[in-house]
Coordinates of C-alpha atoms and ligand atoms in Angstrom, one line a residue:
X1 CA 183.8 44.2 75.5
X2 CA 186.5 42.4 73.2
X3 CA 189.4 41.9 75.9
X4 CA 191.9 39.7 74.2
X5 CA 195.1 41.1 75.1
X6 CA 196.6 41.0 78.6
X7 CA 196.2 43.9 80.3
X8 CA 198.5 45.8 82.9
X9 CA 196.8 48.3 85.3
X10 CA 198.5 51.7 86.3
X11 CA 196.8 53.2 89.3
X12 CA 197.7 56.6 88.6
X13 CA 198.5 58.7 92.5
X14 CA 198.4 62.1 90.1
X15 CA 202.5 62.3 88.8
X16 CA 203.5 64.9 86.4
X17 CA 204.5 61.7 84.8
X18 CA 202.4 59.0 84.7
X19 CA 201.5 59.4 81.5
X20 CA 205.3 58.5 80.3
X21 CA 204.9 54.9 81.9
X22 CA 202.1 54.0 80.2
X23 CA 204.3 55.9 76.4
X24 CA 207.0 53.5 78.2
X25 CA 204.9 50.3 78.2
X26 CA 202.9 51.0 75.2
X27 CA 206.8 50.7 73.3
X28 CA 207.0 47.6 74.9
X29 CA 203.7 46.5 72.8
X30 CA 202.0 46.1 76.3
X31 CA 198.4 47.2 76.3
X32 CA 197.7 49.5 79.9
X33 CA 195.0 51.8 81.1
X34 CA 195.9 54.3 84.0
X35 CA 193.2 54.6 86.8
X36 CA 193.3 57.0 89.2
X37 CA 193.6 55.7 92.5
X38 CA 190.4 56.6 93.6
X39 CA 188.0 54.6 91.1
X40 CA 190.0 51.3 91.7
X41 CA 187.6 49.4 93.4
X42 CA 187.5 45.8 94.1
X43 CA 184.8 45.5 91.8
X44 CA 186.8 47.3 89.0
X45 CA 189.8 45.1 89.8
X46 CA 187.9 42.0 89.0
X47 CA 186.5 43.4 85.9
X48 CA 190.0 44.9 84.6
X49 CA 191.7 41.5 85.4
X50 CA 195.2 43.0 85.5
X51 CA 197.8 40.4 84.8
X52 CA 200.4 43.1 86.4
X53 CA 200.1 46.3 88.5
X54 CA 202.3 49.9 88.7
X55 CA 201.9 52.5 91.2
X56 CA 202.4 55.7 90.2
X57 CA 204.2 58.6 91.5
X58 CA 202.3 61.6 93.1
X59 CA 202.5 65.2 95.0
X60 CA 201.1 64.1 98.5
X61 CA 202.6 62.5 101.5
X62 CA 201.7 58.7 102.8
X63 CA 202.6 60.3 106.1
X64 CA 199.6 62.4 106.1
X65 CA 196.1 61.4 107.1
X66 CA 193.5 60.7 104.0
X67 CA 196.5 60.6 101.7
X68 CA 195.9 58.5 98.7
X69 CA 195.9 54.5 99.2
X70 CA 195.2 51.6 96.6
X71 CA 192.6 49.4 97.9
X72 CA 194.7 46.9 99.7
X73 CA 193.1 43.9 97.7
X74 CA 195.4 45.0 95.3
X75 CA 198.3 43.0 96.6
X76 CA 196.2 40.0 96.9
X77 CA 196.1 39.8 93.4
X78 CA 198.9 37.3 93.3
X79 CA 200.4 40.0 90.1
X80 CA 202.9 41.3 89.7
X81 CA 203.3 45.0 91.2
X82 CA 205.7 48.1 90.7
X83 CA 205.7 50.9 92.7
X84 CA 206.9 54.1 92.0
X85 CA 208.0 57.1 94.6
X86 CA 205.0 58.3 95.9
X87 CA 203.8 54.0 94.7
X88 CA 206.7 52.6 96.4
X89 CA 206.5 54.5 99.6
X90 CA 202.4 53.5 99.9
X91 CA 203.5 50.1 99.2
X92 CA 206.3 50.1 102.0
X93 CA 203.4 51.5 104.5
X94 CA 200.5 49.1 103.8
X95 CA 203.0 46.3 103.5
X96 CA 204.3 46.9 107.1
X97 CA 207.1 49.0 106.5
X98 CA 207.3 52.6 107.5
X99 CA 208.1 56.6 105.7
X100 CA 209.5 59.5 106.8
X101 CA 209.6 62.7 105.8
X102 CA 212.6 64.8 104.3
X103 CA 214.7 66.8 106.5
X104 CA 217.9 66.4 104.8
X105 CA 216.9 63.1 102.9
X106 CA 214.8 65.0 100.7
X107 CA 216.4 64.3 96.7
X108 CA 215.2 65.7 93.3
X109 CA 216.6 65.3 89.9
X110 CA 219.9 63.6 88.6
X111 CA 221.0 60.5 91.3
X112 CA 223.3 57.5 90.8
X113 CA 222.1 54.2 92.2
X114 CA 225.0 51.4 93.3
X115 CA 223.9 48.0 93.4
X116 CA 223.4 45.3 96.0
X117 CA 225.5 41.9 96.2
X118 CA 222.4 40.5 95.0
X119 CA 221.0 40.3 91.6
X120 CA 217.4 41.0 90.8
X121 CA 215.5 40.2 87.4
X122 CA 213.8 43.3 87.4
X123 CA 217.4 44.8 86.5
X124 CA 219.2 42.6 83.7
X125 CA 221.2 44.6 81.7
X126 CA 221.5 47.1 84.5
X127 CA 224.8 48.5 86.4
X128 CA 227.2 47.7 83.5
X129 CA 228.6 50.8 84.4
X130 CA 228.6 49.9 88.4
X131 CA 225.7 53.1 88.9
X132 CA 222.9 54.1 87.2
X133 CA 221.8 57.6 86.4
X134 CA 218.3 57.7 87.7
X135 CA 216.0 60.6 88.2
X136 CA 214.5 61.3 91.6
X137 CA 211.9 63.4 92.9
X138 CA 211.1 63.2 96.5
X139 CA 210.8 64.5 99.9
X140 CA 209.3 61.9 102.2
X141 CA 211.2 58.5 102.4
X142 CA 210.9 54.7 103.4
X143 CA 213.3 54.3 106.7
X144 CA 211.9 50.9 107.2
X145 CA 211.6 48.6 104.0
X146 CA 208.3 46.2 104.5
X147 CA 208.7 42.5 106.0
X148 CA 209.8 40.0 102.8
X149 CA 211.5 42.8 101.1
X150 CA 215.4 43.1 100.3
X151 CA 217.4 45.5 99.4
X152 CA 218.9 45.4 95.8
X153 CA 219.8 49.4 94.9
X154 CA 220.7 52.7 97.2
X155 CA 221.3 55.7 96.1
X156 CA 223.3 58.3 98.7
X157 CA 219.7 59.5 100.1
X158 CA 217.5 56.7 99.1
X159 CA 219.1 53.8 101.2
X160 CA 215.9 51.7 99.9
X161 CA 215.9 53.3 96.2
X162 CA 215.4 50.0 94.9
X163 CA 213.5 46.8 96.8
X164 CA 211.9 43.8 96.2
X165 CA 210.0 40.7 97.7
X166 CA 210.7 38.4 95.0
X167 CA 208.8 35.2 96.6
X168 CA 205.8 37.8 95.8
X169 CA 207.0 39.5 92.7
X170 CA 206.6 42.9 94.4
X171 CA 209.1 45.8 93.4
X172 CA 209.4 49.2 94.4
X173 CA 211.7 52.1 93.1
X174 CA 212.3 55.3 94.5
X175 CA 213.2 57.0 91.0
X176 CA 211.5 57.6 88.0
X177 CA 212.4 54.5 85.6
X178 CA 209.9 56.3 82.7
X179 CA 211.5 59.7 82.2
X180 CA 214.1 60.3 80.0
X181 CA 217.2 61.4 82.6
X182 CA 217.0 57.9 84.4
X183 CA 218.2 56.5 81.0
X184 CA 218.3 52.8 81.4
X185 CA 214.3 53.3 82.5
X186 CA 213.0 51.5 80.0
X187 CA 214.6 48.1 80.7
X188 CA 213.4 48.5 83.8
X189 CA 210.1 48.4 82.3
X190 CA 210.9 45.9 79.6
X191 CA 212.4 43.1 82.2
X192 CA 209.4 44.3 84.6
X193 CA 206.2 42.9 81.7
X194 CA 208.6 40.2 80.8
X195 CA 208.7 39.0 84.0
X196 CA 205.0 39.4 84.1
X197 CA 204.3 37.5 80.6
X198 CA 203.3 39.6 78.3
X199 CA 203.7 38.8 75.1
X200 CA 204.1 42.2 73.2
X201 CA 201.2 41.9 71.0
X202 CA 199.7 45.5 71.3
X203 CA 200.2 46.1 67.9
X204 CA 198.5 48.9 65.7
X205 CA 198.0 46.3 63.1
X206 CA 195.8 44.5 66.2
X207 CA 194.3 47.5 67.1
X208 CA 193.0 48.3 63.9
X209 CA 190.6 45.0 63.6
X210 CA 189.7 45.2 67.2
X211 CA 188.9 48.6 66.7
X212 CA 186.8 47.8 63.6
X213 CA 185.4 45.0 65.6
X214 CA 184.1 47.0 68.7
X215 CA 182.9 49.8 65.9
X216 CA 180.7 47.2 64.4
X217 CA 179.4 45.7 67.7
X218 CA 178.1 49.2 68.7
X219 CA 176.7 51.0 65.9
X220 CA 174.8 48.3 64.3
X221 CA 173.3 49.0 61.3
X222 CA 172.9 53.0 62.7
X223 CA 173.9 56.0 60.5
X224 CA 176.5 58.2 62.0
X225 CA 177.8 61.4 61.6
X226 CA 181.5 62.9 62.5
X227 CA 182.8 66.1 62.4
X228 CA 186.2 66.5 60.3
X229 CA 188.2 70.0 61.5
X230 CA 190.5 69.0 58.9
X231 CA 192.7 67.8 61.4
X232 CA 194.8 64.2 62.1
X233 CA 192.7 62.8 64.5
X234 CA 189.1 63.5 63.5
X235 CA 190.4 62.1 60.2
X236 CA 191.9 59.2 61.5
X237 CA 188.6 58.5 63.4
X238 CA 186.4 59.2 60.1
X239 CA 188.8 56.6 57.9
X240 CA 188.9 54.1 60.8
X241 CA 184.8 54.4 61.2
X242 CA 184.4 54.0 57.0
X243 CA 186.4 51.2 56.7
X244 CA 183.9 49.4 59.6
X245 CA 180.7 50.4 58.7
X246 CA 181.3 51.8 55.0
X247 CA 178.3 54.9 53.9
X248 CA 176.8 54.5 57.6
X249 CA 179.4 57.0 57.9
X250 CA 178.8 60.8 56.8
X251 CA 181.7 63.3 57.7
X252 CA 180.7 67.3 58.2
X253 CA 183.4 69.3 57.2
X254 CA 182.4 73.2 58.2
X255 CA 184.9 76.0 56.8
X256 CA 184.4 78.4 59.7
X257 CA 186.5 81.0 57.5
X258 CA 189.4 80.3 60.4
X259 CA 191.1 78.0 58.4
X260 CA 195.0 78.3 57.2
X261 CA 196.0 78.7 53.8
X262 CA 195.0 75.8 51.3
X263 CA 193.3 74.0 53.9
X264 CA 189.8 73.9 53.0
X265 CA 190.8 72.7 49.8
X266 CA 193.3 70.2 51.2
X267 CA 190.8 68.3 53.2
X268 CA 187.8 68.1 50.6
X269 CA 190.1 66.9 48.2
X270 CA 191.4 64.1 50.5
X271 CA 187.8 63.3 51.6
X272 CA 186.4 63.0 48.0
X273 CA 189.4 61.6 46.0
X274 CA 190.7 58.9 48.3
X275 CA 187.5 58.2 50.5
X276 CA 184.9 58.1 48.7
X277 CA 182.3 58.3 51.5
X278 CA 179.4 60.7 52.2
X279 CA 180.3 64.1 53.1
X280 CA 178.9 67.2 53.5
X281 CA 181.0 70.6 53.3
X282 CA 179.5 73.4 54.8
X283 CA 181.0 76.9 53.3
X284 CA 179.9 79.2 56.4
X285 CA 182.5 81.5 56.5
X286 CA 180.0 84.7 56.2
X287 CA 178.2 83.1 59.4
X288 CA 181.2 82.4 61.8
X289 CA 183.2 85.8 60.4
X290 CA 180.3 87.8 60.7
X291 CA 179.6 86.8 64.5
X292 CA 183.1 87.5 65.6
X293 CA 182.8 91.3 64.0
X294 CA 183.9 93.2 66.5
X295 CA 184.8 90.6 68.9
X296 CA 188.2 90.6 71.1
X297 CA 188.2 89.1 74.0
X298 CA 189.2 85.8 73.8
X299 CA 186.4 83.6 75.8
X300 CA 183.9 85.4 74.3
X301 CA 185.3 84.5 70.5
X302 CA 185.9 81.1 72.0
X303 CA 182.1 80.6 72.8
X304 CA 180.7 82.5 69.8
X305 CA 182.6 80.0 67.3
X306 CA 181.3 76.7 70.1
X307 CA 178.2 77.8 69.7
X308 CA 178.0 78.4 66.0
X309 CA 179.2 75.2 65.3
X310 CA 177.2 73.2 67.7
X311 CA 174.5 75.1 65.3
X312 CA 175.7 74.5 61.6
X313 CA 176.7 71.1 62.6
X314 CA 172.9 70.2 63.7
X315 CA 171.6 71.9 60.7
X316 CA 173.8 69.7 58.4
X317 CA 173.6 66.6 60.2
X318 CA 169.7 67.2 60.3
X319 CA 170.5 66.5 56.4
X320 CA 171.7 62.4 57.5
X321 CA 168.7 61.8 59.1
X322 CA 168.3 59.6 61.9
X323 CA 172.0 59.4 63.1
X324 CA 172.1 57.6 66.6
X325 CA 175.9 58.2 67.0
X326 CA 178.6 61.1 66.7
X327 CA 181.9 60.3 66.1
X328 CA 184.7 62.0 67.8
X329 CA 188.9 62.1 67.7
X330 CA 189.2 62.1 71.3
X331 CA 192.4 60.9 72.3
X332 CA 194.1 59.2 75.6
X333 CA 195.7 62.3 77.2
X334 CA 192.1 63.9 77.1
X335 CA 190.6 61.0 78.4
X336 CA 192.9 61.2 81.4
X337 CA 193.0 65.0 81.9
X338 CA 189.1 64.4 82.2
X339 CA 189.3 62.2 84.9
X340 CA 192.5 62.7 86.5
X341 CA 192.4 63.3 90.1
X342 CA 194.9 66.6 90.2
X343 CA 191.8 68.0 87.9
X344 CA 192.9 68.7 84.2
X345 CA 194.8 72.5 84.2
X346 CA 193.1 73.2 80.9
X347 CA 189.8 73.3 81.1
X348 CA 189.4 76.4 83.6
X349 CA 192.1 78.4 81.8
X350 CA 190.3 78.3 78.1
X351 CA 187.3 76.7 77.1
X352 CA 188.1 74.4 74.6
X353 CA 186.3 74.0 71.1
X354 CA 184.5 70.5 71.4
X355 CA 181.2 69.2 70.2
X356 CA 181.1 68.5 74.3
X357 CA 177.2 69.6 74.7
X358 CA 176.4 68.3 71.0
X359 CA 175.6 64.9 71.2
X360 CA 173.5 65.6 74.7
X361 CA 171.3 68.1 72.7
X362 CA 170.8 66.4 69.6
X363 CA 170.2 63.0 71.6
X364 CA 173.4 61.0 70.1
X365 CA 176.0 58.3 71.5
X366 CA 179.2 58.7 71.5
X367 CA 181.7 56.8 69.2
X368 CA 185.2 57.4 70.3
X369 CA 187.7 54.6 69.0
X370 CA 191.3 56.5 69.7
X371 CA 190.3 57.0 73.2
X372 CA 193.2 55.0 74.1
X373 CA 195.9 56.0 71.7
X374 CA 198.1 58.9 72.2
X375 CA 199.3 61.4 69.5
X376 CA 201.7 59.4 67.4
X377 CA 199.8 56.3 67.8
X378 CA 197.6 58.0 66.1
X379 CA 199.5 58.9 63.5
X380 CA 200.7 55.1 63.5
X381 CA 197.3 54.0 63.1
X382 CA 196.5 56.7 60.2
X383 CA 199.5 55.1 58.4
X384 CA 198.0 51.7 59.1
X385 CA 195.2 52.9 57.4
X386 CA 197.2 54.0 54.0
X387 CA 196.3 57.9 54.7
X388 CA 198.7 60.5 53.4
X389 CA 201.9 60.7 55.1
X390 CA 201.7 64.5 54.6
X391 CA 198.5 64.5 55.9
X392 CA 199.6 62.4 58.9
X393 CA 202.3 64.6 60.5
X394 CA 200.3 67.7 60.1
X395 CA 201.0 69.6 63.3
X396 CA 197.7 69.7 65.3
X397 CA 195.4 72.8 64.7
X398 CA 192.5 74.3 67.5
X399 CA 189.2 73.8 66.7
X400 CA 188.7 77.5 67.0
X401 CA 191.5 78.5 64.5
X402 CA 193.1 81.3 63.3
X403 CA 191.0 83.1 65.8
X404 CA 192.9 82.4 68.4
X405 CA 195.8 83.3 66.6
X406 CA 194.6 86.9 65.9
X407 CA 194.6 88.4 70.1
X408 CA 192.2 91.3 69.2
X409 CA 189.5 92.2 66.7
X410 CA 189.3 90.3 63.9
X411 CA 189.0 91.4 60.5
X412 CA 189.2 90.0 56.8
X413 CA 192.4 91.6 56.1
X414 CA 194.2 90.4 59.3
X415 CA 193.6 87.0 58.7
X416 CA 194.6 87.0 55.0
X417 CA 198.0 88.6 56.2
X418 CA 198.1 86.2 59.4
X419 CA 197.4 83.1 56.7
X420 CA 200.1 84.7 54.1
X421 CA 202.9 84.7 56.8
X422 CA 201.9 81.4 58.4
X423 CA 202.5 79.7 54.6
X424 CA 205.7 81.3 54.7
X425 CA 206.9 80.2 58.0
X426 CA 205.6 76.6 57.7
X427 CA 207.3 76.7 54.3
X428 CA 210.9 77.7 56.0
X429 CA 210.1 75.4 58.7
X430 CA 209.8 72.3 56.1
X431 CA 212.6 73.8 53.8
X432 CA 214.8 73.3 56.9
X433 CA 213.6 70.0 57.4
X434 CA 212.3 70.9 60.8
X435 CA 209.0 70.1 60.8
X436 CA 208.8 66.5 62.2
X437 CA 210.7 67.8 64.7
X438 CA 208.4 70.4 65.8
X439 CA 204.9 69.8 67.6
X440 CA 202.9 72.7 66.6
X441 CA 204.4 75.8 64.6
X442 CA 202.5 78.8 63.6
X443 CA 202.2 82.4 63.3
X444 CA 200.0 84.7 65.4
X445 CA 199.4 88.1 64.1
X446 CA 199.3 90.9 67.2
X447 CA 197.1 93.4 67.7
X448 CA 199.6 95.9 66.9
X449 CA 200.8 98.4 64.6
X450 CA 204.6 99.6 64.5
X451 CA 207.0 101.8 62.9
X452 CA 209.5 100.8 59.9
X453 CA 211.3 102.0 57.3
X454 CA 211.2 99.8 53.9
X455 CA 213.4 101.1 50.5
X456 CA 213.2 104.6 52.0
X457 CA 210.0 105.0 53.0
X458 CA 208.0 104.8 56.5
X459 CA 205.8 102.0 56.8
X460 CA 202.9 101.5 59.4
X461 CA 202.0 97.7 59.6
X462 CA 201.7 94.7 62.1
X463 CA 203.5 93.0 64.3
X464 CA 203.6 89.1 64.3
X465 CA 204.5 86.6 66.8
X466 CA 206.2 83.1 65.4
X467 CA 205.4 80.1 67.4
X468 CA 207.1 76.7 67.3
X469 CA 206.7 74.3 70.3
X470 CA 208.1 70.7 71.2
X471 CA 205.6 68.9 73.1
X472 CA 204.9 65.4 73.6
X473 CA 201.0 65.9 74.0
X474 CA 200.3 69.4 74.2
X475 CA 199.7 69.2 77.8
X476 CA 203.2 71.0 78.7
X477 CA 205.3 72.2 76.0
X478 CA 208.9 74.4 75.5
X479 CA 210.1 76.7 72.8
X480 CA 211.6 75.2 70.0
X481 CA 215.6 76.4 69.9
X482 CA 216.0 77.3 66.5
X483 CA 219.1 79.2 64.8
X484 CA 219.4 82.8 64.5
X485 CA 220.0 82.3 61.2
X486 CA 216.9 80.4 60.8
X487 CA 215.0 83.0 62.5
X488 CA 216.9 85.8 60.6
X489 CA 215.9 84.8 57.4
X490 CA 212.2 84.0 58.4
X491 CA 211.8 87.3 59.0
X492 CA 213.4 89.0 55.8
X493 CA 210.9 86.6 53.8
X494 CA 207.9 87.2 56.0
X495 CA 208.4 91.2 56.3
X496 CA 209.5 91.0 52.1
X497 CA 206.6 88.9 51.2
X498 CA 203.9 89.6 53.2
X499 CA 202.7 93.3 52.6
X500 CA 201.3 94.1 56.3
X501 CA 203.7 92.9 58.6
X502 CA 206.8 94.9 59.3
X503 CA 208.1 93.3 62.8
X504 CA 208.0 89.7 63.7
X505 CA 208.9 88.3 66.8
X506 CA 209.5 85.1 68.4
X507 CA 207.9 83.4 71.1
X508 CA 210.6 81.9 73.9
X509 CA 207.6 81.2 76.4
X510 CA 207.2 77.5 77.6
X511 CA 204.2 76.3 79.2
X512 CA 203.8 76.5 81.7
X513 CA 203.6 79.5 82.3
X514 CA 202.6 80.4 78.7
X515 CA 199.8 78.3 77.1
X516 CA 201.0 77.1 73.3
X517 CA 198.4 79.1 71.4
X518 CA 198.0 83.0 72.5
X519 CA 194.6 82.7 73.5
Ligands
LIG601 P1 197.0 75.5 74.7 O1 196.9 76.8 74.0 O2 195.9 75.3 75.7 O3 196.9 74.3 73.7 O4 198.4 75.3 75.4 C1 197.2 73.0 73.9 C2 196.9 72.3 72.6 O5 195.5 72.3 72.3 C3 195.2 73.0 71.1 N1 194.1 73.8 71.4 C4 192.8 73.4 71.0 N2 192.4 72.3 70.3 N3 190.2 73.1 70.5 C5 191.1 72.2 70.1 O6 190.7 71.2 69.4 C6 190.6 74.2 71.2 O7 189.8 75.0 71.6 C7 192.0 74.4 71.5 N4 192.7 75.3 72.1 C8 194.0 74.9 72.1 C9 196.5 73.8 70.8 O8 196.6 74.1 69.4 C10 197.6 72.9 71.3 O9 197.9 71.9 70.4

């Protein structure tokens, strides 16, 4: 493995938010992994080499028996270690100190932490104000602080909210430096690598040659085959992969009739005018649309359209001959939602369009090279690589489409209206300049029919649903707040321009409990 960069280990105890410490440090230019507790091994320490450690946060209780514990070789490291609530309070226990639970002590959300006579490097540029705002989230608490520890921080229930041995550059916090309502969080962090010695190098620029690097050193001289969806990070992956192994590389892009508006034509166009590379486009609208006849339940769509492209995808790629490897856009939150210990909510509640069983069946590796980049590094990267900015904020789009965006039967007509009044809304949405703002926008159409009057006639026609979302990775997400007057005139022009829809509607559900896509 190329390993050039110093590395900082988060040994994740299953936080809402661990992920936001590692978006934290990755800002910082600092290159991290998060681990859940469980596979940290001594063996995996030594391999990972961490040049500085964070415990996360977490749901359970130190105080109870079997709760989670980092191997205690951990602190022999002679790094650098941050804990974090649930991490600080572990810490306190294994170091000697001792937890209690709430009654009374117990303190979630908005706090103000004072500080100590004495001034701690972890928090330069700290307390200009005399208190902090920090966010807290926690029932249990440390009544004892661990032998070589001080006190630098207290909050009105967290009397240890922020403690350090400094002869062993161990810190623990009771708050939540990463999220946004402990606003001065991210010094915390920043004076917290620093003090470490990381030098800030993690750049995409980097990335990008060690990514091409690592590419090279596992495919060889092998032919590969990806599958574009038309969508920011299968593309990314595809460009990324070309520009390392050149016409090794051929893309299979499969128009499952599911597509929005212009899309098809959007992708093959930026495929065969910039790129250059081999690619195959398989037209198999008749195929997927003719499967899904009849279909409404919304598993059952979800399989059929799995399955037939686990099938066209092999019959195409059977056109390559003799690929060894399958590229794939699979991303860092994914990575983690597949390993994290709390178990990934998603995959029970829908199954998700992958190529998951393709490369088993057809006998191929794996190539993966954004498995450690979120979203918008992502995006970074695909800017790195010169791709379309358009192209690069896209909002992301399911694998499975407009189907799941039509609850109910589908049928040739629906989706032509569903695509017609999507056009319209992402138009609005970009004519208000709104759309960098936004995570995912779109327009489902329902599966019924009401009552209007138009000029002075009745009219008969659908109901449709707008959706817009803010998200930071899709994995919890909340309505976007826009103006009635934004709404309002989204409407007029969808129910104006669209012949078919008489009554739209917009979507206020956040998820949870909603899911961002309506099936
Ligand atoms: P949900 O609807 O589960 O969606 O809240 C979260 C994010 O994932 C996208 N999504 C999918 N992406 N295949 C994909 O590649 C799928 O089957 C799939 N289902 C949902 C969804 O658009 C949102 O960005």
């Amino acid at each position: 493995m190329i390993n050039i960069h110093d590395r900082l280990l988060i040994i994740d105890f299953g936080s809402q938010v661990t992920q936001l410490i590692a978006r934290r440090l990755r800002e910082l230019n600092v290159y991290c992994e998060i681990h859940p507790y469980q596979n940290v091994t001594d063996a995996f320490l030594a391999e990972f080499a961490p040049k500085a450690v964070i415990l996360s946060g977490g749901p359970a209780s130190v105080i109870d028996e079997g709760s989670p514990r980092p191997p205690s070789t951990v602190f022999d490291l002679n790094v650098p270690i941050l804990g974090i609530c649930y991490g600080q309070q572990v810490m306190m226990e294994v170091l000697g100190g001792k937890v209690e639970s709430g009654h009374g002590t117990a303190e979630f959300g908005r706090a103000f932490v004072t500080p100590a006579a004495e001034k701690l490097i972890l928090l330069d540029g700290w307390f200009k104000d005399e208190k902090e705002q920090v966010w807290m989230s926690h029932g249990d608490h440390v009544s004892k602080i661990a032998p070589g520890f001080e006190v630098y921080g207290t909050s009105p229930n967290a009397p240890f909210a922020i403690t350090a041995d400094t002869s062993r550059n161990f810190f623990a916090v009771q708050f939540h430096p990463e999220v946004h309502h402990t606003p001065n969080g991210a010094k915390l962090y920043e004076n917290f690598v620093k003090m470490a010695g990381f030098k800030g190098d993690w750049t995409m620029g980097a990335y990008r040659e060690e990514a091409i690097a690592k590419i090279r050193e596992q495919v060889g001289d092998a032919k590969v085959i990806c599958g574009l969806s038309g969508g920011v990070d299968s593309s990314v992956a595809a460009v990324l992969i070309h520009e390392a192994i050149g016409d090794q590389l051929t893309c299979v892009f499969v128009n499952n009739g599911l597509l929005r508006q212009g899309e098809a034509e959007e992708v093959i166009t930026m495929f065969r005018d910039n790129y250059n590379m081999p690619f195959i486009y398989a037209d198999e609208r008749e195929l997927f649309l003719g499967e899904l006849d009849g279909q409404s339940d919304p598993e059952t769509k979800r399989k059929i359209i799995g399955k037939l492209f686990i099938d066209v995808f092999q019959k195409h790629a059977a056109e390559v001959g003799g690929a060894k490897f399958l590229a794939q856009g699979t991303l860092y939150p994914d990575v983690i939602e597949s390993v994290s210990f709390s178990g990934g909510p998603s995959a029970t509640i829908k199954s998700h369009h992958n190529v998951g069983g393709l490369p088993e069946k057809m006998g191929l590796k794996l190539v993966e090279p954004l498995r450690e980049l979120f979203k918008d590094e992502v995006r970074e990267l695909g800017r790195e690589l010169g791709l379309p900015t358009g192209f690069i904020g896209r909002h992301p789009f399911p694998g499975p489409g407009l189907a799941i965006r039509c609850p109910g039967e589908i049928t040739r007509p629906k989706l032509e209206i569903l695509r017609e009044a999507d056009a319209i809304y992402i138009d609005q949405i970009r004519k208000h300049g709104l759309y960098d703002e936004i995570w995912q926008a779109f327009v489902a159409i329902l599966p019924v029919k009401t009552v209007g009057v138009m000029g002075d006639g009745r009219t008969y026609d659908f109901a449709c649903a707008l959706r817009a979302v803010t998200s930071v990775d899709g994995m919890t997400a909340d309505y976007y707040p826009f103006s009635h007057e934004f709404l309002g005139e989204t409407a007029t022009r969808i129910i104006n321009e669209v012949p078919g829809i008489n009554r739209v509607t917009y979507d206020i559900t956040s998820k949870p409990p909603g899911t961002i896509e309506w099936e």
